[in-house]
Short mmCIF file of C-alpha atoms and ligand atoms in Angstrom, two decimals:
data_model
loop_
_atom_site.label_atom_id
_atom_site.label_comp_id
_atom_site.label_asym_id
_atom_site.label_seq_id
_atom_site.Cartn_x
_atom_site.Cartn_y
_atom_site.Cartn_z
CA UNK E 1 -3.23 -25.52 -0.42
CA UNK E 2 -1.66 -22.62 -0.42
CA UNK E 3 -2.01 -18.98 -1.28
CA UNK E 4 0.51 -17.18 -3.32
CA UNK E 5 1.27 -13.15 -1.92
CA UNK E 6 3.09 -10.84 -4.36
CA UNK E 7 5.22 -7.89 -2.77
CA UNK E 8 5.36 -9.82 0.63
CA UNK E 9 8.51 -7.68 1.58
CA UNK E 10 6.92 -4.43 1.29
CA UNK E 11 5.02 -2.22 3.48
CA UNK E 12 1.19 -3.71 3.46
CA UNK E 13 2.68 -6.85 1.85
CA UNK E 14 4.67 -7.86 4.74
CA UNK E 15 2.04 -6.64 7.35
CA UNK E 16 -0.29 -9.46 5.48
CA UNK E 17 1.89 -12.44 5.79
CA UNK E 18 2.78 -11.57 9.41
CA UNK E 19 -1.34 -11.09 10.03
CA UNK E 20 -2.38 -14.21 7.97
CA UNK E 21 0.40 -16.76 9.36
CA UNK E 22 -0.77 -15.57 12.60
CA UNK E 23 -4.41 -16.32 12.26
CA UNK E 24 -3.97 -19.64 9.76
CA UNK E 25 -2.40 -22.51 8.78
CA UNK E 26 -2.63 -22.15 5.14
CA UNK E 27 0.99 -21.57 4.18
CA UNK E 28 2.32 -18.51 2.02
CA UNK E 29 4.36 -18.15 -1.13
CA UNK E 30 5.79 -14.74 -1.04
CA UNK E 31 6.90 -13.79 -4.01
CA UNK E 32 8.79 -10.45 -4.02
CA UNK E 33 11.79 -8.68 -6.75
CA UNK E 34 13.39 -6.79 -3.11
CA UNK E 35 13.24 -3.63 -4.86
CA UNK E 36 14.33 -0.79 -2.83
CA UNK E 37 10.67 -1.24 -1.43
CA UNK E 38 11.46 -4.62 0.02
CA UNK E 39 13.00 -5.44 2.52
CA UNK E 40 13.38 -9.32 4.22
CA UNK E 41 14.29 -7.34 7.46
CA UNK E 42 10.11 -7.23 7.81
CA UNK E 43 10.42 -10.74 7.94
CA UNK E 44 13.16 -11.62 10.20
CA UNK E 45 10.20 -12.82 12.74
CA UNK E 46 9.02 -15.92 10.23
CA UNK E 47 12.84 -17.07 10.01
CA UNK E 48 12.69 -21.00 10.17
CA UNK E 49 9.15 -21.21 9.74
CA UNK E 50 7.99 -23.90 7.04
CA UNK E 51 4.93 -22.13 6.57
CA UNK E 52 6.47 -18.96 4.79
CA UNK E 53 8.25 -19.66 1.92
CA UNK E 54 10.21 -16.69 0.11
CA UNK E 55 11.40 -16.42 -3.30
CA UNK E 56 12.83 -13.60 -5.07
CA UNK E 57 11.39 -12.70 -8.41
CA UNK E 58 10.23 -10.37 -10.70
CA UNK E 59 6.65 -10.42 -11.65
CA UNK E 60 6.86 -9.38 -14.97
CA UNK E 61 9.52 -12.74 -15.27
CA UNK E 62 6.61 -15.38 -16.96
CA UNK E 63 8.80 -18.09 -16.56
CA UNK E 64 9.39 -17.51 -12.53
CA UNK E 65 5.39 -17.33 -12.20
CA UNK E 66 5.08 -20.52 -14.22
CA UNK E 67 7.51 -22.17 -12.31
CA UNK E 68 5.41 -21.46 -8.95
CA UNK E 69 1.88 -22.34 -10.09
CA UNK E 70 3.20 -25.67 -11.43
CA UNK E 71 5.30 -26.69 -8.06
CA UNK E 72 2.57 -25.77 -5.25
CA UNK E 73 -1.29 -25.75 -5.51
CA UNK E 74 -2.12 -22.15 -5.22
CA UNK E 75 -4.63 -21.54 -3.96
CA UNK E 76 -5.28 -17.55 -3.65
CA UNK E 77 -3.12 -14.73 -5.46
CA UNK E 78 -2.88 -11.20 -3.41
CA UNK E 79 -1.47 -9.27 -5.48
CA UNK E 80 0.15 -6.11 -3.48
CA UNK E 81 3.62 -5.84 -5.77
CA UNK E 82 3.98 -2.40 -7.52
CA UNK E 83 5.72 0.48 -7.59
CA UNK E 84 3.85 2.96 -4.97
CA UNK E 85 5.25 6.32 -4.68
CA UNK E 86 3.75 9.22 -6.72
CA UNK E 87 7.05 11.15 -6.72
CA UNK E 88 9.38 8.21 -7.78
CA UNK E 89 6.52 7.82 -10.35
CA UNK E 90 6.99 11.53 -12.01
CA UNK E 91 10.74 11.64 -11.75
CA UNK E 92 10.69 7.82 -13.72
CA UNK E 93 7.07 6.77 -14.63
CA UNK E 94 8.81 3.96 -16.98
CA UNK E 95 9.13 1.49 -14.07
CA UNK E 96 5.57 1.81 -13.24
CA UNK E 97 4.39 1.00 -16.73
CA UNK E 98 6.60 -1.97 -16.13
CA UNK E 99 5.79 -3.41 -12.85
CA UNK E 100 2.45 -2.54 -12.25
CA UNK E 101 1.09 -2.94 -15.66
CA UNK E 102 3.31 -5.60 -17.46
CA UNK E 103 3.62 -7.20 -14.19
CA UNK E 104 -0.01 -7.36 -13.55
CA UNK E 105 -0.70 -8.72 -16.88
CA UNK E 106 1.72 -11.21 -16.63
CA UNK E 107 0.77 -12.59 -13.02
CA UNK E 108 -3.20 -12.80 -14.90
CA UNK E 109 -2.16 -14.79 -17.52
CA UNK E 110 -0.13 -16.94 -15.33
CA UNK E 111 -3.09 -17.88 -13.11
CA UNK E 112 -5.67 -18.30 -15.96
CA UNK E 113 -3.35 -20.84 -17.66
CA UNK E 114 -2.52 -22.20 -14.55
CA UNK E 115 -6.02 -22.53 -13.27
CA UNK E 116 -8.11 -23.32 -16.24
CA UNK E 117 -11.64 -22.60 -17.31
CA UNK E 118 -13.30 -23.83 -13.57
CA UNK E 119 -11.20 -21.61 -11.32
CA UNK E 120 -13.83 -19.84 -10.30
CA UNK E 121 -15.58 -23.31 -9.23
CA UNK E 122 -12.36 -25.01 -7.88
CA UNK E 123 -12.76 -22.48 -5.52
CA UNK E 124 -9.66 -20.25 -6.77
CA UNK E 125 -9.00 -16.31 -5.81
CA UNK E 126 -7.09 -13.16 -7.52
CA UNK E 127 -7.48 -10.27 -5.30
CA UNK E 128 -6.03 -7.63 -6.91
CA UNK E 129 -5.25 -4.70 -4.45
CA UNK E 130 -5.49 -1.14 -5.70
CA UNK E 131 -5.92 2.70 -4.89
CA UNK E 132 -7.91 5.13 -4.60
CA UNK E 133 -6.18 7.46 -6.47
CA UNK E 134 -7.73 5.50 -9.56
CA UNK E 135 -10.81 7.61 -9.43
CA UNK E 136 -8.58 11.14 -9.24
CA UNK E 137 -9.24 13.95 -7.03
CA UNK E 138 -12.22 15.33 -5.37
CA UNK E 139 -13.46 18.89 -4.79
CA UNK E 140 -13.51 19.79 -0.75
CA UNK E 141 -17.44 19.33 -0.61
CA UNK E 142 -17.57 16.35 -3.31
CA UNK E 143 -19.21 13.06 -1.98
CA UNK E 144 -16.70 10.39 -1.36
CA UNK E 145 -15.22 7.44 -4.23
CA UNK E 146 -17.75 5.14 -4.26
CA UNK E 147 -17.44 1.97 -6.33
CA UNK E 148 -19.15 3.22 -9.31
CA UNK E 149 -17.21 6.38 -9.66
CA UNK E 150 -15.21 6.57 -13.06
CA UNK E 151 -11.44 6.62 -12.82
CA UNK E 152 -9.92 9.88 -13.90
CA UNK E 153 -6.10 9.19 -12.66
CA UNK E 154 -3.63 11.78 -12.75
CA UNK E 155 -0.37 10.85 -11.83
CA UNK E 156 1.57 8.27 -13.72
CA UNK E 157 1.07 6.03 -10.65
CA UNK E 158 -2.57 6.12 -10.38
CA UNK E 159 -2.66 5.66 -14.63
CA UNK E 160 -0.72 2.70 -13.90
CA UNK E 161 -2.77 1.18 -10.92
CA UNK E 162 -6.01 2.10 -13.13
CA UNK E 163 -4.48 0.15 -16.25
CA UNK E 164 -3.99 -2.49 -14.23
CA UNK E 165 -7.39 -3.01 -12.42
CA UNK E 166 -8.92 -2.52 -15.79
CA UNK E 167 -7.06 -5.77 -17.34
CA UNK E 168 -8.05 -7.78 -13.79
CA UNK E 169 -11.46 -7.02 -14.49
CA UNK E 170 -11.43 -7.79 -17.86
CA UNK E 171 -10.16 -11.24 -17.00
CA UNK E 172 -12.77 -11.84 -14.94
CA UNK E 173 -15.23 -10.72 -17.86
CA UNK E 174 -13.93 -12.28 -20.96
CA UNK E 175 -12.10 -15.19 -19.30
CA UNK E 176 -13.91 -15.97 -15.92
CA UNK E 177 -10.79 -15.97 -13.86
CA UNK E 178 -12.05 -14.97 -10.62
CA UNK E 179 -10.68 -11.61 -9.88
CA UNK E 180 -12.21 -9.41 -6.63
CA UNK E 181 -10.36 -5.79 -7.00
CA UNK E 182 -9.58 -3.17 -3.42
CA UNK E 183 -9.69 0.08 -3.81
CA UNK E 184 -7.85 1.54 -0.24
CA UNK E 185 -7.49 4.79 1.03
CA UNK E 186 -3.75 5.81 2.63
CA UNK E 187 -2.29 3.31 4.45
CA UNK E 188 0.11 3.67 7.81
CA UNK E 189 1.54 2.00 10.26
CA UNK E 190 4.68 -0.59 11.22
CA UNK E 191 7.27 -0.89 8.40
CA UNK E 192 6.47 1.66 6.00
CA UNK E 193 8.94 2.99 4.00
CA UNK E 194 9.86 6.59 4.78
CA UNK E 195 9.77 8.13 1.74
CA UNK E 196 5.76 8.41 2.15
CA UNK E 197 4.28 11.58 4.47
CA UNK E 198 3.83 9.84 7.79
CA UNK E 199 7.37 7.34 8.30
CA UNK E 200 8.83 10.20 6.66
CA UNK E 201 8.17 12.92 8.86
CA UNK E 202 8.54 10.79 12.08
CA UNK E 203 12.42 10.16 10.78
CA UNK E 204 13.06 13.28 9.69
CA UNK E 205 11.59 14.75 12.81
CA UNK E 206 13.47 12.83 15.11
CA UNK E 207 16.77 13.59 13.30
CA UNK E 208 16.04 17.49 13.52
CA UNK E 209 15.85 17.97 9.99
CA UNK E 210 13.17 20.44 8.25
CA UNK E 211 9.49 18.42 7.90
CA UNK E 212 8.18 19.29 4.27
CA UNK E 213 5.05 19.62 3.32
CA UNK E 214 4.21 20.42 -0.48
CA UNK E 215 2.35 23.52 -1.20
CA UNK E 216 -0.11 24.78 1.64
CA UNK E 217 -0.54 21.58 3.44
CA UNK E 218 -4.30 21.46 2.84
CA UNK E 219 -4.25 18.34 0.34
CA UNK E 220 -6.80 15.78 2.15
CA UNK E 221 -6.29 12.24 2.31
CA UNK E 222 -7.71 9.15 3.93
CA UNK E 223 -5.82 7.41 6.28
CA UNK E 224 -6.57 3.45 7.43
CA UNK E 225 -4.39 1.84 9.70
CA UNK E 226 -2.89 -0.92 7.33
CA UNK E 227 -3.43 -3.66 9.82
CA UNK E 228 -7.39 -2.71 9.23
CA UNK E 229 -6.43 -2.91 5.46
CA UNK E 230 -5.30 -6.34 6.10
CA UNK E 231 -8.28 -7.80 7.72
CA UNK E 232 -10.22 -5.82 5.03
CA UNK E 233 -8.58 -8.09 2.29
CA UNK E 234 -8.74 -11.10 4.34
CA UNK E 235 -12.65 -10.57 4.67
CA UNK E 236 -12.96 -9.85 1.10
CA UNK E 237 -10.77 -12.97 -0.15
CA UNK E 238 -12.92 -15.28 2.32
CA UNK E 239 -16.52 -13.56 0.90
CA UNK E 240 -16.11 -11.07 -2.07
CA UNK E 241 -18.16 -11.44 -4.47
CA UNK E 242 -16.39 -12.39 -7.54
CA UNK E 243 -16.03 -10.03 -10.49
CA UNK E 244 -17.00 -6.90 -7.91
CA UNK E 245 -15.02 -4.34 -6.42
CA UNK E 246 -14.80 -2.90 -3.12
CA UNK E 247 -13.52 0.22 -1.41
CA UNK E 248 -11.23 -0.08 1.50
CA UNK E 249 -11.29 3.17 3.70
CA UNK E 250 -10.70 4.36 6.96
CA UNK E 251 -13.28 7.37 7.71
CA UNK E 252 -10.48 9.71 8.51
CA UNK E 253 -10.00 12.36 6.30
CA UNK E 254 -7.22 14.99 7.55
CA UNK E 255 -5.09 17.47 5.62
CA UNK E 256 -1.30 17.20 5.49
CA UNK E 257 -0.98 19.76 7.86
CA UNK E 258 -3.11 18.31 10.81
CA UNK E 259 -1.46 14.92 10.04
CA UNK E 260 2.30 16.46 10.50
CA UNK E 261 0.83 18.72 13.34
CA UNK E 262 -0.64 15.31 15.26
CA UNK E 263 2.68 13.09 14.77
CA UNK E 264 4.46 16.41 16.25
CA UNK E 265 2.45 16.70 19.40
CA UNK E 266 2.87 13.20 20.35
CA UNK E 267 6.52 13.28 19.66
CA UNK E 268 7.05 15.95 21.58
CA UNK E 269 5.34 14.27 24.37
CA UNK E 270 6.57 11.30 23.88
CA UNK E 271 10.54 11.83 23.08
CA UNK E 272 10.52 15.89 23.58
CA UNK E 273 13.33 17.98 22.39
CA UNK E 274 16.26 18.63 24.32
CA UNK E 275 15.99 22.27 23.62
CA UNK E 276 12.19 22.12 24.73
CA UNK E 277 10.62 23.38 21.58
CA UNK E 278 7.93 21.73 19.70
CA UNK E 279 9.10 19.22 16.71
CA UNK E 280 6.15 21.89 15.00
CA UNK E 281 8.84 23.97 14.79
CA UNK E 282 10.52 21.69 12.05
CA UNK E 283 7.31 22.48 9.83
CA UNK E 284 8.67 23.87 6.26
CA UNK E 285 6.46 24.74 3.12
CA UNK E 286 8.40 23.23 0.02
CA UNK E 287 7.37 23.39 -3.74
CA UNK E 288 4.26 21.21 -4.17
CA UNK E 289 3.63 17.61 -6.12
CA UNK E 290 3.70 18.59 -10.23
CA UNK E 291 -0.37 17.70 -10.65
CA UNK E 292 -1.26 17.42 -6.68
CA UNK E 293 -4.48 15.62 -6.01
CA UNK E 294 -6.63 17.96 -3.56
CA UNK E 295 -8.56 14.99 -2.00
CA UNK E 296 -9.50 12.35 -1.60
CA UNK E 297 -11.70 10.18 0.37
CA UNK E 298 -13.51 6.81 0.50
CA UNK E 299 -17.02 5.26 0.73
CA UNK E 300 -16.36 2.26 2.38
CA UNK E 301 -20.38 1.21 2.88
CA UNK E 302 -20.13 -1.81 0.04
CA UNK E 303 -17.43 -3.29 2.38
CA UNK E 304 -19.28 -2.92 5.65
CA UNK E 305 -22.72 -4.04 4.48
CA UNK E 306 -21.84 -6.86 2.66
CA UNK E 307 -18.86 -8.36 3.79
CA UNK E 308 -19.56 -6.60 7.41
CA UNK E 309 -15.82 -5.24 8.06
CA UNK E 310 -15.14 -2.10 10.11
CA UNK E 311 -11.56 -0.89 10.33
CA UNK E 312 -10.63 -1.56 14.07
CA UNK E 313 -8.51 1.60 14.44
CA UNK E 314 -8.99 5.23 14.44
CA UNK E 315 -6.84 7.72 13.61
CA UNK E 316 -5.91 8.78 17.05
CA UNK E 317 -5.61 5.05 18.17
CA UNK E 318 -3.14 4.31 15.28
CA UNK E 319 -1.18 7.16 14.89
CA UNK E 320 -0.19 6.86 18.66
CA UNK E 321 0.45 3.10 17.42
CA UNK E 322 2.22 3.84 14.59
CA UNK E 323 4.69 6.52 16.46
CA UNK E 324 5.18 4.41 19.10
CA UNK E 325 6.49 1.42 16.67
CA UNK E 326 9.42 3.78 15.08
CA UNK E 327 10.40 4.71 18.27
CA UNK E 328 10.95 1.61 19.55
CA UNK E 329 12.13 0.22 15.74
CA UNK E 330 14.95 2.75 15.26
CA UNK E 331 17.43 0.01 14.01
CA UNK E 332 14.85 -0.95 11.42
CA UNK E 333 14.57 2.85 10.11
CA UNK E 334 18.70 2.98 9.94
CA UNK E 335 19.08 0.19 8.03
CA UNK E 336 16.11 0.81 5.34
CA UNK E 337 17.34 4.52 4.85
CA UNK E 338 21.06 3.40 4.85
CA UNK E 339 22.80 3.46 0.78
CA UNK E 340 20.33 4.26 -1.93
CA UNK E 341 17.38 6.38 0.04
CA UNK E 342 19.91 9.32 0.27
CA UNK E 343 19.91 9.32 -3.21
CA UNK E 344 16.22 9.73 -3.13
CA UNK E 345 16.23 12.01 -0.83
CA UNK E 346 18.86 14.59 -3.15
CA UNK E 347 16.46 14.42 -5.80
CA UNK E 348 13.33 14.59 -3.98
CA UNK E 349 14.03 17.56 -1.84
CA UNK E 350 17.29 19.00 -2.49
P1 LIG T 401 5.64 -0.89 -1.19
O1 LIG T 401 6.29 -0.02 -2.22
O2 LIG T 401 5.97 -0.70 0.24
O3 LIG T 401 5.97 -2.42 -1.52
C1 LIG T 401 5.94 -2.94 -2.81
C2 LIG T 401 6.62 -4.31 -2.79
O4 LIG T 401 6.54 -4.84 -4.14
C3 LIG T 401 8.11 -4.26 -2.44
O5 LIG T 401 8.42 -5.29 -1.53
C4 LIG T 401 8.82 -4.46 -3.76
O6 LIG T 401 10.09 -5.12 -3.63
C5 LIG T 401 7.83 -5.34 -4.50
N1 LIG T 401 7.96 -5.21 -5.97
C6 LIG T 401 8.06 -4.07 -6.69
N2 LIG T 401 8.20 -4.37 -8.00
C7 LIG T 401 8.14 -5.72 -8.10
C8 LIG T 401 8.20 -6.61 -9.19
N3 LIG T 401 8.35 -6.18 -10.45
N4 LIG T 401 8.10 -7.95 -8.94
C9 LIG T 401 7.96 -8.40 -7.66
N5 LIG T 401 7.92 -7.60 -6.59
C10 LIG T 401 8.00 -6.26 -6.81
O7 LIG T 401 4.09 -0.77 -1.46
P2 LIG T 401 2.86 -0.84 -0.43
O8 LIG T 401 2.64 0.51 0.13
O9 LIG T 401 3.05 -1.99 0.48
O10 LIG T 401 1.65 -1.12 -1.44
C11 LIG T 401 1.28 -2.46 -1.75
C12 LIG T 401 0.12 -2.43 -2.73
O11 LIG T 401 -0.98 -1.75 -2.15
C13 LIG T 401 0.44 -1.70 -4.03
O12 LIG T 401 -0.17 -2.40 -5.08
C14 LIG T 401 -0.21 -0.33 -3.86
O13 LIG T 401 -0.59 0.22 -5.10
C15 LIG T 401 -1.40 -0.69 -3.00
N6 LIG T 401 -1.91 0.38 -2.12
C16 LIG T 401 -1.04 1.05 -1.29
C17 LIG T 401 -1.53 2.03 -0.43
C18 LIG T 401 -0.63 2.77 0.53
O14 LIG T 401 -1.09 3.71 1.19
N7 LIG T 401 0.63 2.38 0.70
C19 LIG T 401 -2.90 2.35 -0.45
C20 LIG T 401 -3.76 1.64 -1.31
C21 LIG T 401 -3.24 0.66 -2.14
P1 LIG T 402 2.22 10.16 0.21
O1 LIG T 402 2.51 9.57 1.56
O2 LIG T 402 3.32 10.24 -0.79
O3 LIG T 402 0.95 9.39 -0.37
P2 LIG T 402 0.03 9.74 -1.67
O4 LIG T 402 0.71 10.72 -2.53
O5 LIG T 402 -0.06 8.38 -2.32
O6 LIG T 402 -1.28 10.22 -1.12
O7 LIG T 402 1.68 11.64 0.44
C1 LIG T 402 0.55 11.89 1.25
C2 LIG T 402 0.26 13.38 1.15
O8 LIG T 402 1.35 14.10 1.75
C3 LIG T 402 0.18 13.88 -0.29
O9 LIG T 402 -0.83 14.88 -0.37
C4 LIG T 402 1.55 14.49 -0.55
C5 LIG T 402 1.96 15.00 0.82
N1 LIG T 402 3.43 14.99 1.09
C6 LIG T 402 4.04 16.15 1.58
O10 LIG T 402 3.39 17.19 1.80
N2 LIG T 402 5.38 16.10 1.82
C7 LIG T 402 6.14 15.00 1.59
O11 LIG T 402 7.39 15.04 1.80
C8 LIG T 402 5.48 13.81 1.11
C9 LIG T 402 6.26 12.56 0.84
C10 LIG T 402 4.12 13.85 0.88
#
């Protein structure tokens, strides 16, 4: 059999083929529309192998996704294609209606026909992999997300994701398909895209350019080393309990600031400036995020109790990690942020 992974080019998508055609035989379908967000250069190390299998499609296309569950014997959806980035998402929310809501809806309905009334039975999975940002933003001393927290989503991203886990669970509710929905914290590490905090200050900080951080700095977020994500979702595809949800985090809750401040001191130890000041110095307050989320954080207890994960990293051990793969992956960086990221870039932060 085989499992089907949406968004297999992207950041965490690609990071889960690599991981799960490392540690199994099953083979992968990775289906993936190479938005700017993909990128096949993430995959140059499966080239020739006949366990990997690529095609290019949209998810909202019905026809494509009806195409693949008739031809292979799917066993597993992961569903990781969306549109990710809060700022693309206020400057154009219409694509994230589209993708991630449309898209998710369609890729349902696909496996429910596909799979029939017994799916759950025949041993079928959807894991449908989401945010936290679904449950909206916490005050400083506020306990952390657990699963039972209500979604409150503020930015047209996290209104999305939310619309979208709400129609997985529904399937599993009216129709029995047999959906498991993540909820993870911040993700980092190898190919991410640098138009998010961490890839993007490493660049930016490399090429001597200003390091912006919105508003004060103070935001929170929690930050899980997306190889730890990956063995989260493999964990919770081989033992979730069907219908439930579970909340992916990494302990590590940091502000902006301290994050930028940490990838600074181990650049400058690591690759120091020629003029011998600290990369620190790069630090510049721009306007902040329309509708900034303070906080947030994650109670990942459900996840280690039941389904006894622990994320492998810290935040010291993968940050070095993390900085340590850009450096060495320069040629990757230049050829992601070559053509249309400048354009970003002028809108974003001009
Ligand atoms: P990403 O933007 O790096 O990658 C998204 C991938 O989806 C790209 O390869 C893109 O080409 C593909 N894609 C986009 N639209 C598509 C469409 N219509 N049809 C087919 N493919 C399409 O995103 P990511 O950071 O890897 O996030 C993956 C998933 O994990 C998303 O669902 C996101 O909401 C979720 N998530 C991300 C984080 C994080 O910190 N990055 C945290 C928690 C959850
Ligand atoms: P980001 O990586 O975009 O993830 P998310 O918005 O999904 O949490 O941003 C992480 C935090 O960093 C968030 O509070 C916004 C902030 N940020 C900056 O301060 N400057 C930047 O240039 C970017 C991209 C983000």
């Amino acid at each position: 059999m085989t499992i089907l992974v949406t968004g297999g080019a992207g950041f965490i998508g690609s990071n889960f083929v690599l991981d799960w055609l490392k540690a199994s035989d099953e083979p992968v379908i990775n289906l993936d529309k190479l938005t700017y967000a993909g990128n096949m250069d993430n995959l140059a190390s499966l080239e020739g192998n006949p366990a990997h299998r690529f095609v290019q499609a949209d998810i909202c296309d019905a026809d494509a996704l009806k195409r693949i569950f008739a031809s292979d014997d799917i066993r597993a959806v992961v569903h990781f294609a969306a549109e990710s980035h809060v700022d693309r998402s206020i400057h154009g929310p219409e694509a994230f209606l589209d993708t991630n809501v449309t898209g998710t809806f369609r890729l349902l309905e696909a496996a429910r026909h596909a799979w029939g009334p017994n799916a759950a039975s025949d041993g079928r999975r959807f894991i449908h992999v989401s945010t936290d940002e679904v449950y909206g933003s916490l005050d400083r001393d506020a306990p952390a997300f657990s699963e039972t927290n209500t979604y409150e989503p503020n930015s047209p991203y996290s209104a999305s994701k939310a619309a979208a886990d709400h129609f997985a669970r529904a399937y599993h509710h009216t129709y029995g398909l047999p959906v498991i929905i993540t909820n993870c914290s911040n993700n980092y590490g190898p190919y991410h895209f640098p138009e998010k905090l961490i890839p993007l200050v490493i660049h930016r900080a490399l090429k001597g350019e200003p390091l912006p951080i919105y508003g004060d700095g103070t935001q929170i977020r929690d930050w899980l080393y997306v190889g730890d994500h990956c063995s989260a979702i493999r964990r919770v595809l081989e033992a979730g309990r069907l219908g439930e949800k579970y909340n992916i985090g990494g302990f590590n809750e940091k502000t902006n600031i301290e994050v930028v401040r940490t990838i600074c001191a181990l650049l400058d130890e690591r690759r120091p400036r020629s003029d011998g000041q600290s990369y620190a110095s790069q630090i510049t307050h721009v306007r902040d995020r329309p509708g900034h989320d303070k906080r947030y954080a994650i109670d990942a207890t459900k996840i280690a109790t039941e389904l006894n994960w622990q994320p492998a990293e810290t935040f010291d051990t993968g940050i070095a990690r993390t900085v340590d793969w850009y450096l060495a992956n320069q040629g990757w960086v230049d050829r992601v942020t070559s053509g249309a990221y400048k354009n970003w870039l002028e809108k974003q932060y001009a």
